[in-house]
Amino acid sequence: MKRMVIKTVGVLMIISLLFTGCTSIVSNSENKKIKETIDLVLSYDKGYDDTVSKYISKVNFNIVNYVSFYSTYLGDASLEKYESTIRSIKKENEKYRVCMVLNMVAKAKEVHGHEEERDEAEGENVPVEIVLTKNSNKYYIESFKEYESLDKAIENNKDFK
């Protein structure tokens, strides 16, 4: 009887591991550090330098940094508002997969021609998925994906629900 219980528990543990894969729960302190890293890189307004090079490559920085992104459309721009909310963080093997939603407002730094106000762009409920690794106690952004809309993100990725 005792052997049967041990076998059953063993089989259930193996089945559980197969269903959950190699994911693990991320601690609150890791969660906070990951969010701080992502927020720093996405909203950093001084261009690619030593501050952000610890967390992302130059090529990826130019893709994910929203100050650079909005400056492409508005001219020299600044983020007037940047807010982020994490929907989920999963650790899979040695990578962290983060699903989050951003709300941002960017404004051009200059008024052009006859305009009375600065140009403005707004990103509301912008869903992004970011993959990070951890090296020497620092998180490093490896990839970034922005979804077309929050509805599409929820439809395509259960971690946004």
PDB file of C-alpha atoms in Angstrom:
ATOM      1  CA  MET A   1       0.000   0.000   0.000  1.00  0.00           C
ATOM      2  CA  LYS A   2       2.780   2.399   0.982  1.00  0.00           C
ATOM      3  CA  ARG A   3       4.660   1.665  -2.270  1.00  0.00           C
ATOM      4  CA  MET A   4       1.550   2.338  -4.305  1.00  0.00           C
ATOM      5  CA  VAL A   5       1.057   5.722  -2.634  1.00  0.00           C
ATOM      6  CA  ILE A   6       4.715   6.634  -3.248  1.00  0.00           C
ATOM      7  CA  LYS A   7       4.443   5.563  -6.912  1.00  0.00           C
ATOM      8  CA  THR A   8       1.244   7.539  -7.355  1.00  0.00           C
ATOM      9  CA  VAL A   9       2.758  10.659  -5.799  1.00  0.00           C
ATOM     10  CA  GLY A  10       5.846  10.244  -8.003  1.00  0.00           C
ATOM     11  CA  VAL A  11       3.743   9.896 -11.150  1.00  0.00           C
ATOM     12  CA  LEU A  12       1.658  12.933 -10.190  1.00  0.00           C
ATOM     13  CA  MET A  13       4.823  14.980  -9.633  1.00  0.00           C
ATOM     14  CA  ILE A  14       6.177  14.004 -13.061  1.00  0.00           C
ATOM     15  CA  ILE A  15       2.864  14.855 -14.725  1.00  0.00           C
ATOM     16  CA  SER A  16       2.818  18.190 -12.903  1.00  0.00           C
ATOM     17  CA  LEU A  17       6.339  18.989 -14.138  1.00  0.00           C
ATOM     18  CA  LEU A  18       5.362  18.098 -17.700  1.00  0.00           C
ATOM     19  CA  PHE A  19       2.357  20.411 -17.613  1.00  0.00           C
ATOM     20  CA  THR A  20       4.153  23.351 -16.053  1.00  0.00           C
ATOM     21  CA  GLY A  21       7.389  22.853 -17.988  1.00  0.00           C
ATOM     22  CA  CYS A  22      10.393  24.620 -16.561  1.00  0.00           C
ATOM     23  CA  THR A  23       8.574  27.747 -15.440  1.00  0.00           C
ATOM     24  CA  SER A  24       9.020  29.029 -11.947  1.00  0.00           C
ATOM     25  CA  ILE A  25       7.599  31.775  -9.807  1.00  0.00           C
ATOM     26  CA  VAL A  26       9.448  35.080  -9.725  1.00  0.00           C
ATOM     27  CA  SER A  27       9.916  36.645  -6.285  1.00  0.00           C
ATOM     28  CA  ASN A  28       8.609  40.120  -5.456  1.00  0.00           C
ATOM     29  CA  SER A  29      12.140  41.532  -5.260  1.00  0.00           C
ATOM     30  CA  GLU A  30      12.995  40.073  -8.694  1.00  0.00           C
ATOM     31  CA  ASN A  31       9.706  41.396 -10.029  1.00  0.00           C
ATOM     32  CA  LYS A  32      10.582  44.889  -8.794  1.00  0.00           C
ATOM     33  CA  LYS A  33      14.125  44.803 -10.252  1.00  0.00           C
ATOM     34  CA  ILE A  34      12.867  43.534 -13.607  1.00  0.00           C
ATOM     35  CA  LYS A  35      10.248  46.297 -13.780  1.00  0.00           C
ATOM     36  CA  GLU A  36      12.830  48.949 -12.837  1.00  0.00           C
ATOM     37  CA  THR A  37      15.174  47.709 -15.578  1.00  0.00           C
ATOM     38  CA  ILE A  38      12.474  47.721 -18.241  1.00  0.00           C
ATOM     39  CA  ASP A  39      11.118  51.123 -17.199  1.00  0.00           C
ATOM     40  CA  LEU A  40      14.603  52.640 -17.221  1.00  0.00           C
ATOM     41  CA  VAL A  41      15.404  51.383 -20.724  1.00  0.00           C
ATOM     42  CA  LEU A  42      12.028  52.136 -22.314  1.00  0.00           C
ATOM     43  CA  SER A  43      11.785  55.687 -20.954  1.00  0.00           C
ATOM     44  CA  TYR A  44      15.471  56.733 -20.847  1.00  0.00           C
ATOM     45  CA  ASP A  45      15.915  60.169 -22.430  1.00  0.00           C
ATOM     46  CA  LYS A  46      19.683  60.550 -22.776  1.00  0.00           C
ATOM     47  CA  GLY A  47      20.290  58.166 -25.673  1.00  0.00           C
ATOM     48  CA  TYR A  48      22.339  55.000 -25.548  1.00  0.00           C
ATOM     49  CA  ASP A  49      25.126  55.404 -22.985  1.00  0.00           C
ATOM     50  CA  ASP A  50      26.875  53.599 -20.119  1.00  0.00           C
ATOM     51  CA  THR A  51      23.750  53.804 -17.955  1.00  0.00           C
ATOM     52  CA  VAL A  52      21.636  51.622 -20.255  1.00  0.00           C
ATOM     53  CA  SER A  53      24.370  49.602 -21.992  1.00  0.00           C
ATOM     54  CA  LYS A  54      24.392  47.276 -18.957  1.00  0.00           C
ATOM     55  CA  TYR A  55      20.801  46.321 -19.704  1.00  0.00           C
ATOM     56  CA  ILE A  56      20.434  46.240 -23.505  1.00  0.00           C
ATOM     57  CA  SER A  57      22.387  46.264 -26.769  1.00  0.00           C
ATOM     58  CA  LYS A  58      22.536  49.461 -28.828  1.00  0.00           C
ATOM     59  CA  VAL A  59      20.572  47.889 -31.679  1.00  0.00           C
ATOM     60  CA  ASN A  60      17.764  46.790 -29.357  1.00  0.00           C
ATOM     61  CA  PHE A  61      17.811  50.099 -27.461  1.00  0.00           C
ATOM     62  CA  ASN A  62      17.044  52.027 -30.650  1.00  0.00           C
ATOM     63  CA  ILE A  63      14.058  49.745 -31.234  1.00  0.00           C
ATOM     64  CA  VAL A  64      12.553  49.663 -27.721  1.00  0.00           C
ATOM     65  CA  ASN A  65      13.264  53.133 -26.340  1.00  0.00           C
ATOM     66  CA  TYR A  66      10.091  55.208 -26.628  1.00  0.00           C
ATOM     67  CA  VAL A  67      11.877  58.575 -26.478  1.00  0.00           C
ATOM     68  CA  SER A  68      13.788  57.575 -29.637  1.00  0.00           C
ATOM     69  CA  PHE A  69      10.641  56.141 -31.196  1.00  0.00           C
ATOM     70  CA  TYR A  70       8.511  59.234 -30.651  1.00  0.00           C
ATOM     71  CA  SER A  71      11.383  61.525 -31.703  1.00  0.00           C
ATOM     72  CA  THR A  72      11.260  59.867 -35.120  1.00  0.00           C
ATOM     73  CA  TYR A  73       7.726  61.204 -35.613  1.00  0.00           C
ATOM     74  CA  LEU A  74       7.705  64.404 -33.558  1.00  0.00           C
ATOM     75  CA  GLY A  75      11.266  65.624 -33.872  1.00  0.00           C
ATOM     76  CA  ASP A  76      13.207  65.947 -30.620  1.00  0.00           C
ATOM     77  CA  ALA A  77      10.676  64.633 -28.068  1.00  0.00           C
ATOM     78  CA  SER A  78      10.337  63.916 -24.371  1.00  0.00           C
ATOM     79  CA  LEU A  79       8.054  61.579 -22.462  1.00  0.00           C
ATOM     80  CA  GLU A  80       5.677  63.674 -20.391  1.00  0.00           C
ATOM     81  CA  LYS A  81       4.034  60.559 -18.965  1.00  0.00           C
ATOM     82  CA  TYR A  82       5.252  56.980 -18.671  1.00  0.00           C
ATOM     83  CA  GLU A  83       3.363  54.346 -16.675  1.00  0.00           C
ATOM     84  CA  SER A  84       3.729  50.591 -16.806  1.00  0.00           C
ATOM     85  CA  THR A  85       1.766  47.719 -15.337  1.00  0.00           C
ATOM     86  CA  ILE A  86       3.041  44.169 -15.301  1.00  0.00           C
ATOM     87  CA  ARG A  87       0.458  41.589 -16.326  1.00  0.00           C
ATOM     88  CA  SER A  88       2.745  38.585 -15.816  1.00  0.00           C
ATOM     89  CA  ILE A  89       6.348  37.523 -15.358  1.00  0.00           C
ATOM     90  CA  LYS A  90       7.384  33.937 -15.982  1.00  0.00           C
ATOM     91  CA  LYS A  91      10.801  32.418 -15.623  1.00  0.00           C
ATOM     92  CA  GLU A  92      11.353  29.773 -18.276  1.00  0.00           C
ATOM     93  CA  ASN A  93      14.726  28.053 -18.046  1.00  0.00           C
ATOM     94  CA  GLU A  94      17.105  31.006 -17.640  1.00  0.00           C
ATOM     95  CA  LYS A  95      14.897  33.622 -19.336  1.00  0.00           C
ATOM     96  CA  TYR A  96      12.254  35.914 -17.915  1.00  0.00           C
ATOM     97  CA  ARG A  97       9.202  36.587 -20.096  1.00  0.00           C
ATOM     98  CA  VAL A  98       7.403  39.782 -19.079  1.00  0.00           C
ATOM     99  CA  CYS A  99       4.006  40.877 -20.358  1.00  0.00           C
ATOM    100  CA  MET A 100       3.152  44.455 -19.497  1.00  0.00           C
ATOM    101  CA  VAL A 101       0.937  47.343 -20.539  1.00  0.00           C
ATOM    102  CA  LEU A 102       2.259  50.873 -21.050  1.00  0.00           C
ATOM    103  CA  ASN A 103       0.609  54.285 -21.037  1.00  0.00           C
ATOM    104  CA  MET A 104       2.663  57.155 -22.410  1.00  0.00           C
ATOM    105  CA  VAL A 105       2.431  60.720 -23.639  1.00  0.00           C
ATOM    106  CA  ALA A 106       5.279  62.206 -25.650  1.00  0.00           C
ATOM    107  CA  LYS A 107       5.622  65.844 -26.666  1.00  0.00           C
ATOM    108  CA  ALA A 108       7.914  67.518 -29.139  1.00  0.00           C
ATOM    109  CA  LYS A 109      10.400  69.809 -27.428  1.00  0.00           C
ATOM    110  CA  GLU A 110       9.884  72.589 -29.988  1.00  0.00           C
ATOM    111  CA  VAL A 111       6.932  74.356 -31.599  1.00  0.00           C
ATOM    112  CA  HIS A 112       7.170  74.286 -35.393  1.00  0.00           C
ATOM    113  CA  GLY A 113       6.262  77.186 -37.659  1.00  0.00           C
ATOM    114  CA  HIS A 114       2.830  78.679 -37.072  1.00  0.00           C
ATOM    115  CA  GLU A 115       1.718  76.090 -34.495  1.00  0.00           C
ATOM    116  CA  GLU A 116       0.841  77.347 -31.034  1.00  0.00           C
ATOM    117  CA  GLU A 117       1.336  74.060 -29.196  1.00  0.00           C
ATOM    118  CA  ARG A 118       3.902  71.309 -29.314  1.00  0.00           C
ATOM    119  CA  ASP A 119       3.106  68.156 -31.268  1.00  0.00           C
ATOM    120  CA  GLU A 120       2.003  65.278 -29.069  1.00  0.00           C
ATOM    121  CA  ALA A 121       1.647  61.502 -29.348  1.00  0.00           C
ATOM    122  CA  GLU A 122      -0.133  59.195 -26.952  1.00  0.00           C
ATOM    123  CA  GLY A 123       0.246  55.468 -26.399  1.00  0.00           C
ATOM    124  CA  GLU A 124      -2.628  54.076 -24.381  1.00  0.00           C
ATOM    125  CA  ASN A 125      -2.766  50.459 -23.165  1.00  0.00           C
ATOM    126  CA  VAL A 126       0.248  49.495 -25.285  1.00  0.00           C
ATOM    127  CA  PRO A 127       0.904  45.768 -24.742  1.00  0.00           C
ATOM    128  CA  VAL A 128       4.541  44.668 -24.848  1.00  0.00           C
ATOM    129  CA  GLU A 129       6.299  41.373 -24.264  1.00  0.00           C
ATOM    130  CA  ILE A 130       9.929  41.516 -23.175  1.00  0.00           C
ATOM    131  CA  VAL A 131      12.409  38.680 -22.715  1.00  0.00           C
ATOM    132  CA  LEU A 132      15.291  39.193 -20.292  1.00  0.00           C
ATOM    133  CA  THR A 133      18.199  37.162 -18.979  1.00  0.00           C
ATOM    134  CA  LYS A 134      20.011  37.619 -15.693  1.00  0.00           C
ATOM    135  CA  ASN A 135      23.787  38.087 -15.620  1.00  0.00           C
ATOM    136  CA  SER A 136      25.790  39.087 -12.543  1.00  0.00           C
ATOM    137  CA  ASN A 137      22.682  40.231 -10.651  1.00  0.00           C
ATOM    138  CA  LYS A 138      21.552  42.472 -13.548  1.00  0.00           C
ATOM    139  CA  TYR A 139      18.716  41.863 -15.958  1.00  0.00           C
ATOM    140  CA  TYR A 140      19.483  42.196 -19.673  1.00  0.00           C
ATOM    141  CA  ILE A 141      16.795  42.789 -22.322  1.00  0.00           C
ATOM    142  CA  GLU A 142      17.168  40.308 -25.164  1.00  0.00           C
ATOM    143  CA  SER A 143      13.994  40.846 -27.153  1.00  0.00           C
ATOM    144  CA  PHE A 144      10.938  43.052 -27.325  1.00  0.00           C
ATOM    145  CA  LYS A 145       7.565  42.678 -28.999  1.00  0.00           C
ATOM    146  CA  GLU A 146       4.833  45.293 -29.144  1.00  0.00           C
ATOM    147  CA  TYR A 147       1.368  44.027 -30.000  1.00  0.00           C
ATOM    148  CA  GLU A 148      -1.035  45.888 -32.266  1.00  0.00           C
ATOM    149  CA  SER A 149      -3.603  46.273 -29.482  1.00  0.00           C
ATOM    150  CA  LEU A 150      -4.396  44.930 -26.035  1.00  0.00           C
ATOM    151  CA  ASP A 151      -7.228  42.845 -27.511  1.00  0.00           C
ATOM    152  CA  LYS A 152      -4.795  41.222 -29.978  1.00  0.00           C
ATOM    153  CA  ALA A 153      -2.282  40.618 -27.188  1.00  0.00           C
ATOM    154  CA  ILE A 154      -4.921  38.906 -25.037  1.00  0.00           C
ATOM    155  CA  GLU A 155      -6.076  36.873 -28.038  1.00  0.00           C
ATOM    156  CA  ASN A 156      -2.534  35.714 -28.910  1.00  0.00           C
ATOM    157  CA  ASN A 157      -0.932  35.419 -25.478  1.00  0.00           C
ATOM    158  CA  LYS A 158      -2.723  34.091 -22.400  1.00  0.00           C
ATOM    159  CA  ASP A 159      -0.236  35.892 -20.140  1.00  0.00           C
ATOM    160  CA  PHE A 160      -1.897  39.247 -20.918  1.00  0.00           C
ATOM    161  CA  LYS A 161      -5.233  38.152 -19.407  1.00  0.00           C
TER     162      LYS A 161
END
